[in-house]
Coordinates of C-alpha atoms in Angstrom, one line a residue:
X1 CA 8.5 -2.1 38.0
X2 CA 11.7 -4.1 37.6
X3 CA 13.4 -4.2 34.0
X4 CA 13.0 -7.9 34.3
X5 CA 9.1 -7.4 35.0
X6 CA 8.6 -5.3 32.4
X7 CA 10.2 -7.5 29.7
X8 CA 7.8 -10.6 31.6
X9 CA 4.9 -11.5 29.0
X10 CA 1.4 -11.6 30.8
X11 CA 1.0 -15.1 29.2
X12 CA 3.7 -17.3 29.0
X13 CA 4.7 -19.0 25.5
X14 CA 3.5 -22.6 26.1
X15 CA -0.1 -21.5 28.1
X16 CA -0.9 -19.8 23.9
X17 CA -3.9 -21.1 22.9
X18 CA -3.3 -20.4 18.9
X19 CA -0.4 -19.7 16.5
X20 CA 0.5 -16.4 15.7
X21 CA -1.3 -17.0 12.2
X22 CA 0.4 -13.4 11.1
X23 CA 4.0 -14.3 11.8
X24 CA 3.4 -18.2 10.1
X25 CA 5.0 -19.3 7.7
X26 CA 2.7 -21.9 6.3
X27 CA 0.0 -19.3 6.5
X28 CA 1.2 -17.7 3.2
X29 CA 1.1 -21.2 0.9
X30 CA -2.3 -21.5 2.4
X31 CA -3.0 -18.3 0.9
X32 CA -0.8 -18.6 -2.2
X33 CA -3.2 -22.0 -2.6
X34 CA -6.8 -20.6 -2.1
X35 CA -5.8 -18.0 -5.2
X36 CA -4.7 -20.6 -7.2
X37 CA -7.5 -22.7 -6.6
X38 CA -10.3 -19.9 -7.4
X39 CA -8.7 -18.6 -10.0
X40 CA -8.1 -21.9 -12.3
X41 CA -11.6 -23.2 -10.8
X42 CA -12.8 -23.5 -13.8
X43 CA -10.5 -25.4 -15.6
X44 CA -10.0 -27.7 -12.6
X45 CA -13.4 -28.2 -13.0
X46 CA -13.5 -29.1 -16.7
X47 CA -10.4 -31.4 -16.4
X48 CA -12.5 -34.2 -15.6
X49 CA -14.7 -33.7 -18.3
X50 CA -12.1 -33.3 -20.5
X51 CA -10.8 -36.8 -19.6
X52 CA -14.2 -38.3 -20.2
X53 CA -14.4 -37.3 -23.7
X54 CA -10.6 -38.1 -24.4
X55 CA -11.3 -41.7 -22.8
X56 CA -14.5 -42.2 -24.7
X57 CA -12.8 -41.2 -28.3
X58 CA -10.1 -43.3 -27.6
X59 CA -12.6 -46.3 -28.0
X60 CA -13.4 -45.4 -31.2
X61 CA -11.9 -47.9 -33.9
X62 CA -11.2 -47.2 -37.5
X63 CA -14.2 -48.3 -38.8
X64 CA -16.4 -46.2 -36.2
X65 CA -14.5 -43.5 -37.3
X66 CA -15.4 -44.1 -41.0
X67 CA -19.1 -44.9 -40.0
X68 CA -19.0 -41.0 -38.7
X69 CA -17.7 -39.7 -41.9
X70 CA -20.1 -41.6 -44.3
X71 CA -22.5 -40.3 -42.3
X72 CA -21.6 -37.0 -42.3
X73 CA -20.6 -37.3 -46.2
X74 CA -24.4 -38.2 -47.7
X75 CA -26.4 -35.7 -45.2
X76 CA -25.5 -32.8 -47.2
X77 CA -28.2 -30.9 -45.4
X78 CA -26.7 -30.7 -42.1
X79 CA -23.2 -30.1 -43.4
X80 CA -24.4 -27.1 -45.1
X81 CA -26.7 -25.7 -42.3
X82 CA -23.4 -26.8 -39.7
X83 CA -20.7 -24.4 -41.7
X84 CA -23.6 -21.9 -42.9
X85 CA -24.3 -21.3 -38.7
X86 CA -20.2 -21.5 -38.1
X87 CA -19.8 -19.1 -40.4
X88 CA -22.1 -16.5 -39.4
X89 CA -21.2 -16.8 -35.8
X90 CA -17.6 -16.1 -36.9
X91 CA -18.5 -13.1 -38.7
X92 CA -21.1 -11.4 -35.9
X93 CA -17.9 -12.2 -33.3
X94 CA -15.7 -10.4 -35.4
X95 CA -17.7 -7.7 -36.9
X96 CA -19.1 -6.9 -32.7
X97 CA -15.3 -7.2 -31.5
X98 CA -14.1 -4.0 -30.2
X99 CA -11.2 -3.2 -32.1
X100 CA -7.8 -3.3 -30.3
X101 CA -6.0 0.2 -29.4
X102 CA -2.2 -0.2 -29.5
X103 CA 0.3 2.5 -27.8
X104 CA 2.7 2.7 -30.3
X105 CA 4.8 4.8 -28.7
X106 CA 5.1 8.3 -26.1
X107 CA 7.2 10.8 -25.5
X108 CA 7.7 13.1 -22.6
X109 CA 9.5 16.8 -22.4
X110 CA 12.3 17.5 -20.5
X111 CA 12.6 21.1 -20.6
X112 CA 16.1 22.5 -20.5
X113 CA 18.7 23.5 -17.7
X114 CA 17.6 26.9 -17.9
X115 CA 14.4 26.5 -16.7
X116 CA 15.1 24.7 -13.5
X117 CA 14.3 26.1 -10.0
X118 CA 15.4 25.2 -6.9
X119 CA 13.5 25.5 -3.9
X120 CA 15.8 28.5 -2.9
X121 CA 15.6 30.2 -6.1
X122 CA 11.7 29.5 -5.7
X123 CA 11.3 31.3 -2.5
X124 CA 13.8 33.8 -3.5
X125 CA 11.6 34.9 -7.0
X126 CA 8.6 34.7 -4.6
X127 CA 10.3 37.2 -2.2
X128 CA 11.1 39.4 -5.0
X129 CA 8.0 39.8 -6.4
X130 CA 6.6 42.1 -4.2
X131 CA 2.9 40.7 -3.7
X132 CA 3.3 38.2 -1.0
X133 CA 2.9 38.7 2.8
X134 CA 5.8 37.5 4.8
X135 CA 3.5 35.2 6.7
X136 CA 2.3 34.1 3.1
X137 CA 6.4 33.2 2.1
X138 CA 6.9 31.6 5.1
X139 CA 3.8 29.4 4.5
X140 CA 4.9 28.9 0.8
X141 CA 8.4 27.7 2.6
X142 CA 7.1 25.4 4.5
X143 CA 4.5 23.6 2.1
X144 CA 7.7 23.2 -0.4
X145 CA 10.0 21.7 3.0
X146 CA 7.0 18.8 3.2
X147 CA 6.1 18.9 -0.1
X148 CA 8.5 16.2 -1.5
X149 CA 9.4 18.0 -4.3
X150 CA 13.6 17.9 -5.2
X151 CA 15.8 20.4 -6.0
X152 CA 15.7 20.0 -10.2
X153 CA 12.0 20.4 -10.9
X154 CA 11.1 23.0 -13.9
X155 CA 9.2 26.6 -14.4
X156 CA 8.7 28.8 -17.0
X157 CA 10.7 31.9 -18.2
X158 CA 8.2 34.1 -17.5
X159 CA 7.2 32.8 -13.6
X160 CA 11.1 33.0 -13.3
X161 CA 11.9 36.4 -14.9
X162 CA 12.1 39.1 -12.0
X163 CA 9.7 40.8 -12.6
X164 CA 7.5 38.1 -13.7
X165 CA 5.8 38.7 -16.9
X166 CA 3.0 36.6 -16.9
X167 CA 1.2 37.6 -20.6
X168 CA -0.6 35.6 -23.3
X169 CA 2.2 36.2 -26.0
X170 CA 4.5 34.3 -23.2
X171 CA 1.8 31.6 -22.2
X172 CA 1.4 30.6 -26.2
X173 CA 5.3 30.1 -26.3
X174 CA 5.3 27.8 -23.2
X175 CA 2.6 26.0 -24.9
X176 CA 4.6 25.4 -27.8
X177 CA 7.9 24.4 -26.6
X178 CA 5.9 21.6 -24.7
X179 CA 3.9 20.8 -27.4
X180 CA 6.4 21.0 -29.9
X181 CA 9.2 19.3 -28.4
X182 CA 7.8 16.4 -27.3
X183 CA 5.7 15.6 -30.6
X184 CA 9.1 16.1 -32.3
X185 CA 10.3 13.9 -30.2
X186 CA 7.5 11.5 -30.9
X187 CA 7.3 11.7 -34.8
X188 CA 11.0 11.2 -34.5
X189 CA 10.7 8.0 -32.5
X190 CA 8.0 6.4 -34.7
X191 CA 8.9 7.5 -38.0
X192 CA 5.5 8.8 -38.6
X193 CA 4.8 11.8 -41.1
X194 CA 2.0 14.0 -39.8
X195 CA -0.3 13.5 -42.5
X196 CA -0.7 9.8 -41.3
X197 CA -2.5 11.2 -38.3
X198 CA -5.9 10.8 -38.3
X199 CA -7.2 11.8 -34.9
X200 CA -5.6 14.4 -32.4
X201 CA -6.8 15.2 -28.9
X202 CA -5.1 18.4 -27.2
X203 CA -6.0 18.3 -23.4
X204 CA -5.4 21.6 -21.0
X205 CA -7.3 22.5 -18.2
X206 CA -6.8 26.3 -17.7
X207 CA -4.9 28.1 -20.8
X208 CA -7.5 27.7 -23.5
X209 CA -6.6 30.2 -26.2
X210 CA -8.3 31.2 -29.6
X211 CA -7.2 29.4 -32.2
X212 CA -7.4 26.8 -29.6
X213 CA -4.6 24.1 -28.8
X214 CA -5.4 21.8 -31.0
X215 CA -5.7 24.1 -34.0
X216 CA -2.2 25.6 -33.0
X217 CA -0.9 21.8 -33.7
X218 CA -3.0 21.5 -36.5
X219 CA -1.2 24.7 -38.4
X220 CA 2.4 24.0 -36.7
X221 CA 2.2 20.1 -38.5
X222 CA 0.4 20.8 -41.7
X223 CA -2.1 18.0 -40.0
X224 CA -4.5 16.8 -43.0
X225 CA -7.6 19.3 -43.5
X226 CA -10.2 16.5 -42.4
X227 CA -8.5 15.3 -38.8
X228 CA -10.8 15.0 -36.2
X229 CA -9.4 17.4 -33.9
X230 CA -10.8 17.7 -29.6
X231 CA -9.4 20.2 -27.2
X232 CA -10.5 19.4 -24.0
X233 CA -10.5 22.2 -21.3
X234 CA -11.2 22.8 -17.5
X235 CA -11.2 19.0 -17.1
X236 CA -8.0 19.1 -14.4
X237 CA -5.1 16.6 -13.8
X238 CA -7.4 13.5 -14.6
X239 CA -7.9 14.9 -18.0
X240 CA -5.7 12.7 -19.4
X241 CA -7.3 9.7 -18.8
X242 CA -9.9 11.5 -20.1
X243 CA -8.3 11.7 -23.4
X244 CA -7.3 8.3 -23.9
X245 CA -10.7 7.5 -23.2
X246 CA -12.1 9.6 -26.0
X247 CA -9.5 8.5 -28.2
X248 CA -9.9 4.7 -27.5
X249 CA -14.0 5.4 -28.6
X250 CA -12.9 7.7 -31.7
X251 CA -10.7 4.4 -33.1
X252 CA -13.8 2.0 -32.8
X253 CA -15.3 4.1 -35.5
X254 CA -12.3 5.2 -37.5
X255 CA -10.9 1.9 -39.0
X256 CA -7.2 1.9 -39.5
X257 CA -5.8 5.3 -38.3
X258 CA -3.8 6.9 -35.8
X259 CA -4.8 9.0 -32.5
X260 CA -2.1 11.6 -31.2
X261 CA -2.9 12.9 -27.7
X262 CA -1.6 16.2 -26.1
X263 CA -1.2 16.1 -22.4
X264 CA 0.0 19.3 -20.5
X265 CA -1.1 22.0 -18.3
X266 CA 0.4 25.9 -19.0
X267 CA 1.5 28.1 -15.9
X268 CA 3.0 31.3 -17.5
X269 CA -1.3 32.6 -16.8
X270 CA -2.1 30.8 -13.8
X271 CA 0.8 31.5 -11.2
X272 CA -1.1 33.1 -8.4
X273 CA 0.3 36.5 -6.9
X274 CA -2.4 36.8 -4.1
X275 CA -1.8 36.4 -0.4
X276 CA -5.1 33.5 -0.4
X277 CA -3.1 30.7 1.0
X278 CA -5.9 28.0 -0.4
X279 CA -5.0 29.0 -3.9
X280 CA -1.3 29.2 -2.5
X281 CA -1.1 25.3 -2.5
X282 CA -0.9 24.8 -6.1
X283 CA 2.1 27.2 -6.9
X284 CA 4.2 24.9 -4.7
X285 CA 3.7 21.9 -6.3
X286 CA 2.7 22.4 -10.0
X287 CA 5.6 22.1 -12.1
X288 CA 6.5 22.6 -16.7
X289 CA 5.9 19.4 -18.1
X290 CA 3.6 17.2 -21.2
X291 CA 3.4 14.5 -22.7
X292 CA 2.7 12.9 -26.6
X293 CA 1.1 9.7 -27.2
X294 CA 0.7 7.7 -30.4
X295 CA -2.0 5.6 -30.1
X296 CA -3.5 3.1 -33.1
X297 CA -6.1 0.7 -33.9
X298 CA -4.3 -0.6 -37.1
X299 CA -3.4 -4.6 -36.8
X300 CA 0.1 -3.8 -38.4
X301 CA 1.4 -1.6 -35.5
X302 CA 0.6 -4.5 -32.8
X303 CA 4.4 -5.7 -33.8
X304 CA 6.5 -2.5 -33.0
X305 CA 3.7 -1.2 -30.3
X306 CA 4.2 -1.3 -26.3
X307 CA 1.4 -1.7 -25.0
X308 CA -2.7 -2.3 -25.7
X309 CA -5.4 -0.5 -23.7
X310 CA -7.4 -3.6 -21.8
X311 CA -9.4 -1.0 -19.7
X312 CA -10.8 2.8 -19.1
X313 CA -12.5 3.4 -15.9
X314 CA -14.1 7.1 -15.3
X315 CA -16.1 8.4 -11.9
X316 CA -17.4 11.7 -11.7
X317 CA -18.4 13.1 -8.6
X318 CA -19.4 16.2 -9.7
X319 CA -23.4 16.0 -8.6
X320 CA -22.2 16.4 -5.4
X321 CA -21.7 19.7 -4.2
X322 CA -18.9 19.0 -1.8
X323 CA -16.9 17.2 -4.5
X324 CA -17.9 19.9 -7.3
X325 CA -16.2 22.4 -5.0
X326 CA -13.2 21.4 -4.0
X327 CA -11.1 22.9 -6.6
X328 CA -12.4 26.3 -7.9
X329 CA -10.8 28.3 -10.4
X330 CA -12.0 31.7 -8.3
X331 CA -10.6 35.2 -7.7
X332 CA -9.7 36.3 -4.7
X333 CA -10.7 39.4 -2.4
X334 CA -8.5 41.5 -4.6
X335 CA -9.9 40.2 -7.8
X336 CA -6.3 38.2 -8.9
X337 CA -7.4 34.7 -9.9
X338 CA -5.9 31.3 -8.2
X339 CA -7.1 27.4 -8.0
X340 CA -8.3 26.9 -4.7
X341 CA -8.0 24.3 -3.0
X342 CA -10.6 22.8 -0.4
X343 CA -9.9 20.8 3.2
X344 CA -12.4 18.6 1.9
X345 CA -10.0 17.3 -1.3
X346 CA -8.2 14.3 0.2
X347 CA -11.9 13.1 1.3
X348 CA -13.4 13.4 -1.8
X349 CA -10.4 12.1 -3.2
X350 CA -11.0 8.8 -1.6
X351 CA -14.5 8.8 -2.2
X352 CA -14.3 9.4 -5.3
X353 CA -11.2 6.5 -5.3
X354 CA -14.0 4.2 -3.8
X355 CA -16.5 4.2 -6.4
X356 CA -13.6 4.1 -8.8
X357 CA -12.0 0.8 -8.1
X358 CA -15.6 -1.2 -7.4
X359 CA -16.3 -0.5 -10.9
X360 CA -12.5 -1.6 -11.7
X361 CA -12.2 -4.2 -9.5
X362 CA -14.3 -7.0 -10.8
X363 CA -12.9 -6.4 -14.6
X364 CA -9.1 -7.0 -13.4
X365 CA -9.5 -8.5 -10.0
X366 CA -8.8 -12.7 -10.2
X367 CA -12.4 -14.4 -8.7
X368 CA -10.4 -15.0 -5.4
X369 CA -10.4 -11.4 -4.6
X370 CA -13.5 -10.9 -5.6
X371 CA -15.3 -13.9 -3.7
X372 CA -13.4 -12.6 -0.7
X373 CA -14.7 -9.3 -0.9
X374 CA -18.3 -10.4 -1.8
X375 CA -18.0 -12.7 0.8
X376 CA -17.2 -10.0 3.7
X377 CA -19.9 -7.7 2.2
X378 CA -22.3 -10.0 2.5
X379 CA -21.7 -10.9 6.2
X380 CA -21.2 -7.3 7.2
X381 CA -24.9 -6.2 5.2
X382 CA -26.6 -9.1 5.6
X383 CA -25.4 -10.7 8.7
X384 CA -24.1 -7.7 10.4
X385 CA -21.1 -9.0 11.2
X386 CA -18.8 -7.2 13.0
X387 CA -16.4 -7.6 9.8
X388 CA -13.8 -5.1 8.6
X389 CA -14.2 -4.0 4.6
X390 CA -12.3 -6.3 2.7
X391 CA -9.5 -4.1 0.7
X392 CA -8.6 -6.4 -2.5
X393 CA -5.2 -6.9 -2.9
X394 CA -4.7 -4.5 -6.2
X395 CA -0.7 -6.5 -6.6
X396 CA -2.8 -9.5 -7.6
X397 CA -3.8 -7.7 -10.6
X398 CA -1.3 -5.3 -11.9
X399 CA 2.6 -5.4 -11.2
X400 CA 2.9 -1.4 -11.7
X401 CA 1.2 1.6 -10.1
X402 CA 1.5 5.0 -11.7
X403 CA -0.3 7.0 -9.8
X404 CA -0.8 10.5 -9.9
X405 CA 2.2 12.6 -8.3
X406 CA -0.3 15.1 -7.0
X407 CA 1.5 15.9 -3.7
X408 CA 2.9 13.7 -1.3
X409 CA -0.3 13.2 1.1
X410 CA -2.1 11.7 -2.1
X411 CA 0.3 9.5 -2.4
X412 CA 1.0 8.7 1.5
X413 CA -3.2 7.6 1.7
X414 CA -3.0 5.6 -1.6
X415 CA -0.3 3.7 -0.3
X416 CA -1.9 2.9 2.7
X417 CA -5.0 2.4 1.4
X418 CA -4.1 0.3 -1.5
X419 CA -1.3 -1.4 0.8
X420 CA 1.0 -1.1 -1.9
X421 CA 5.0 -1.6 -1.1
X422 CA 7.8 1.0 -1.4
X423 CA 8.8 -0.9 -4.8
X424 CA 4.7 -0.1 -6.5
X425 CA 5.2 3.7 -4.9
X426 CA 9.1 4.6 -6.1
X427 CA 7.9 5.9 -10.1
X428 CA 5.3 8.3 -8.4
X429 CA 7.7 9.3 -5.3
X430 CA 10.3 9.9 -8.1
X431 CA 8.1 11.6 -10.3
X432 CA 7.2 13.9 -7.6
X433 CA 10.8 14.5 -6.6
X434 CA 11.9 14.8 -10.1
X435 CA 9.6 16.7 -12.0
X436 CA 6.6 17.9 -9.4
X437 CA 3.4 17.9 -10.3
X438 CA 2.5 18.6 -14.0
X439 CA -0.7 17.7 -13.9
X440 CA -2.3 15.1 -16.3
X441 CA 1.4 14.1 -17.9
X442 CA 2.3 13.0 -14.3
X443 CA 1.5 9.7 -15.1
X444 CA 3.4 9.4 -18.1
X445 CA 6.9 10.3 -16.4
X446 CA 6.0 7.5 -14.0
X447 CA 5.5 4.9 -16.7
X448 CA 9.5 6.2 -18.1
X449 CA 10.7 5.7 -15.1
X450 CA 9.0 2.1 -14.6
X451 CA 10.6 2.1 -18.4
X452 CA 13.9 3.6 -18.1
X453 CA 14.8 1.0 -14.3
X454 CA 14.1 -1.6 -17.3
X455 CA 11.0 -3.0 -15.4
X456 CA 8.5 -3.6 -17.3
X457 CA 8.4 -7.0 -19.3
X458 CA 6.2 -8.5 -21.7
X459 CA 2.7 -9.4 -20.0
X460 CA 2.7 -6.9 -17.1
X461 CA -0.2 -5.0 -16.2
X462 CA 0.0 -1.0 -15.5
X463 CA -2.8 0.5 -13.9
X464 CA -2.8 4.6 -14.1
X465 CA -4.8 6.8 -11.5
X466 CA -5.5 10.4 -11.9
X467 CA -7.8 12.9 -10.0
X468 CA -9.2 16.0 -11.4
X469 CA -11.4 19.0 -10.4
X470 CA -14.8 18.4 -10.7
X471 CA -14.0 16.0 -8.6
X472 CA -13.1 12.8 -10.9
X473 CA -10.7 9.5 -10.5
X474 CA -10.6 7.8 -13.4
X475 CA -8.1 4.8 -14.4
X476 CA -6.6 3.1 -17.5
X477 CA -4.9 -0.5 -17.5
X478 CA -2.1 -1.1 -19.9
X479 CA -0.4 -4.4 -20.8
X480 CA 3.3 -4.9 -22.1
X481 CA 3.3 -6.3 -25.5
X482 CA 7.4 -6.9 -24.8
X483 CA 9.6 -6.6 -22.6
X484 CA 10.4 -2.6 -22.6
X485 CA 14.3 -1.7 -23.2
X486 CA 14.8 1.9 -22.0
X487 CA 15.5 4.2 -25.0
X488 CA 17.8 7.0 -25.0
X489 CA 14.8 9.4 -25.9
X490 CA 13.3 8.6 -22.1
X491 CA 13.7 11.5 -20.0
X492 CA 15.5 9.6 -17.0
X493 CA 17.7 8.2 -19.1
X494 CA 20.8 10.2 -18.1
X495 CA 20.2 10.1 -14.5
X496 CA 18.3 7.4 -13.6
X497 CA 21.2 5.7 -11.9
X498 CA 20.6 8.0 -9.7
X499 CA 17.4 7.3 -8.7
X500 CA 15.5 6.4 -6.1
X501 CA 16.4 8.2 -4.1
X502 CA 15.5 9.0 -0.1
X503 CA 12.9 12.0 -0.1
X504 CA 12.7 13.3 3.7
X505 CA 9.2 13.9 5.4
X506 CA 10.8 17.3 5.8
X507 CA 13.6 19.1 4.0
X508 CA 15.0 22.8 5.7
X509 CA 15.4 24.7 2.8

């Protein structure tokens, strides 16, 4: 075939039967209309009515008008049953309103120079430890080349010490530099003295010593001797999620207090030495990180707050066996104990991802999604339709994504899945790069990042995503209450000129 004959379309321009609808302009204001015609159906619909009664009032005269009020005057009865009903609806409406939860403010650690590891000094300190296979470095080498992780991310003295010394004694002190520096951090921000807390939830999956987290906070701050104190354990990354949740219940029923949550996950007793490459996975990705978080239900903090809690959504999976599986906490054939990881986990992750966002969906999606997708699921169940599942457009109802920096296939099928753009993806992508994966504070890097590029304004919507063993996806939407300045506490601030940045598929290291 000629170069002329291969360039030749099978059907010339003018014999097209239709418009490329896809490539059409006009398409997108056809679009752009139907949402804005679903959505504000309602008041389109009561604008006539509303006219009505304006043009039917504005025949009234002066002396109709006073008619009305003499008549309302002398029946004292129905004045007084009139206000007595107002008034008691007003009370039950305000006495059955959930009470607001404010984010006053959060802060995340930045652990210092010293504890940085490149991914040569990672596979180096791996070499040196003695208790890896050369088949097992190489594969170690090769996750980290496509794992998108940078060259900056953090580990703790005693994973980098050669030898390691991987001991309790060193796992409390991790603890409680990442504890401890970011509340510090925190109370230092807000101006809050630790007696002012009145709720504290401590959330880490896999180090869960005795005196327990929470009560290593509690003796550390001189917290007040009747806080309500959780420590939640064993719950994985989407843990929390998991605590907001349990905090945004706790300040229904505790009027006019403050809830400080603990996010982290320790590594010092939980870096695998075994050659079981499934439990291999995690020691390439997981990274030192945690987060505090200041959360309220007191009226007075709305001011000086940055954002209110519209929504938790939780999914748990765990009745399956499949899903219940697919990361195990397990020893190995040698008896040294790892997190292993399943093939299965990036299915269950988007099962579980599913169920999440159809219980999501209609409380943030505007009715023009929704009729679509009700729309397609009706002609593909009832009709059988040869229909493709709707997928919502999620950018219709938030303007930012933090979503779980996990590894960089998570992310990959969310943003295909969710169809989000490069923008939506960057605070996870940089998170990733940045920081790695630590676990349930993941999220809250992403939202200092969103914070620190000075994108977030008053009125946006942040919806977080986090999966966890067991297997659960749970989410939590945010709104600004103002425009968000960054603050010098951020931990991007110093470099966040720097970012974004491009992260390779692979990276030789």
């Amino acid at each position: 075939m000629t170069q002329l004959e291969a360039n030749t379309p099978l059907v010339p321009p003018s014999e097209r039967k239709l418009p490329d609808f896809k490539g059409s302009v006009k398409l997108k204001y056809v679009k752009l209309g139907y949402h804005y015609l679903i959505t504000h159906g309602m008041y389109l619909c009561l604008s006539p009515l509303v006219v009505v009664v304006a043009a039917q009032l504005s025949t009234f005269s002066r002396q109709d008008l006073s008619i009305l009020w003499e008549h309302l005057r002398f029946n004292l009865l129905s004045v007084i049953v009139c206000s007595t009903l107002l008034v008691f609806l007003l009370t039950v409406y305000f006495l059955r309103r959930p009470r607001s939860v404010y984010l006053v403010n959060f802060s995340c650690y930045k652990p210092d120079d010293e504890r940085k590891c490149t991914r040569k000094i990672f596979v180096e300190r791996s070499g040196l430890t003695g208790t890896f296979t050369k088949e097992n470095l190489e594969f170690q080498r090769k996750i980290l080349e496509r794992s998108g992780l940078g060259e900056s991310t953090y580990l703790p003295e005693a994973v980098l010490r050669v030898p390691p010394n991987p001991c309790m004694a060193e796992a409390r002190k991790e603890a409680e530099t990442v504890m401890f520096g970011a509340i510090d951090q925190l109370l230092a921000k807000t101006s809050l003295k630790p007696k002012d807390i009145g709720i504290l939830i401590v959330n880490c999956s896999l180090f869960n010593p005795t005196p327990s987290l929470s009560a290593m906070l509690i003796n550390h701050y001189k917290l007040r001797g009747n806080i309500v104190s959780y420590n939640l354990g064993g719950m994985g990354c989407s843990a929390g999620l998991i605590s907001i949740d349990l905090a945004k219940d706790l300040l229904q029923v505790h009027p006019s207090t403050y809830a400080l949550v603990i996010s982290m996950e320790n590594i010092t007793l939980n870096w695998y030495f075994g050659n079981e490459r499934s439990m291999l996975v995690s020691n390439c990705l997981f990274r030192l990180g945690g987060v505090a978080i200041l959360l309220s239900n007191k009226r007075s903090e709305r001011w000086r707050s940055k954002y209110r809690l519209v929504h938790t959504v939780r999914t748990h999976k765990g009745s399956d066996d499949k899903c219940f599986s697919c990361v195990t906490q397990m020893e190995d054939s040698t008896g040294r104990v790892g997190v292993s990881l399943s093939k299965d986990l990036m299915a269950v992750a988007g099962d579980a991802l599913k169920t999440n966002i159809t219980t999501l969906g209609p409380l943030v999606l505007p009715a023009s999604e929704q009729l679509l997708f009700f729309a397609t699921l009706v002609g593909r169940k009832l009709f059988k339709m040869k229909l493709k599942p709707y997928i919502p457009d999620f950018k219709l109802a938030f303007e930012h994504f933090c979503i779980h920096a996990g590894g960089r296939a998570v992310l990959d099928e969310l943003e295909k899945n969710l169809k989000l753009s490069e923008w939506h993806m960057e605070p996870s992508r940089m998170t990733l790069y940045r920081f790695g994966n630590t676990s349930s504070s993941s999220l809250w890097y992403e939202l200092a990042y969103s914070e620190a590029k000075g994108r977030i304004k008053r009125g946006d919507r942040i919806w977080q995503i986090a999966f966890g063993s067991g297997f659960k996806c749970n989410s939590a939407v945010w709104k600004a209450l103002r425009t968000i300045n960054p603050a010098k506490e951020n931990p991007w601030i110093d470099e966040i000129d720097q970012f974004p940045v491009e992260v390779p598929k692979f990276s030789v290291i």
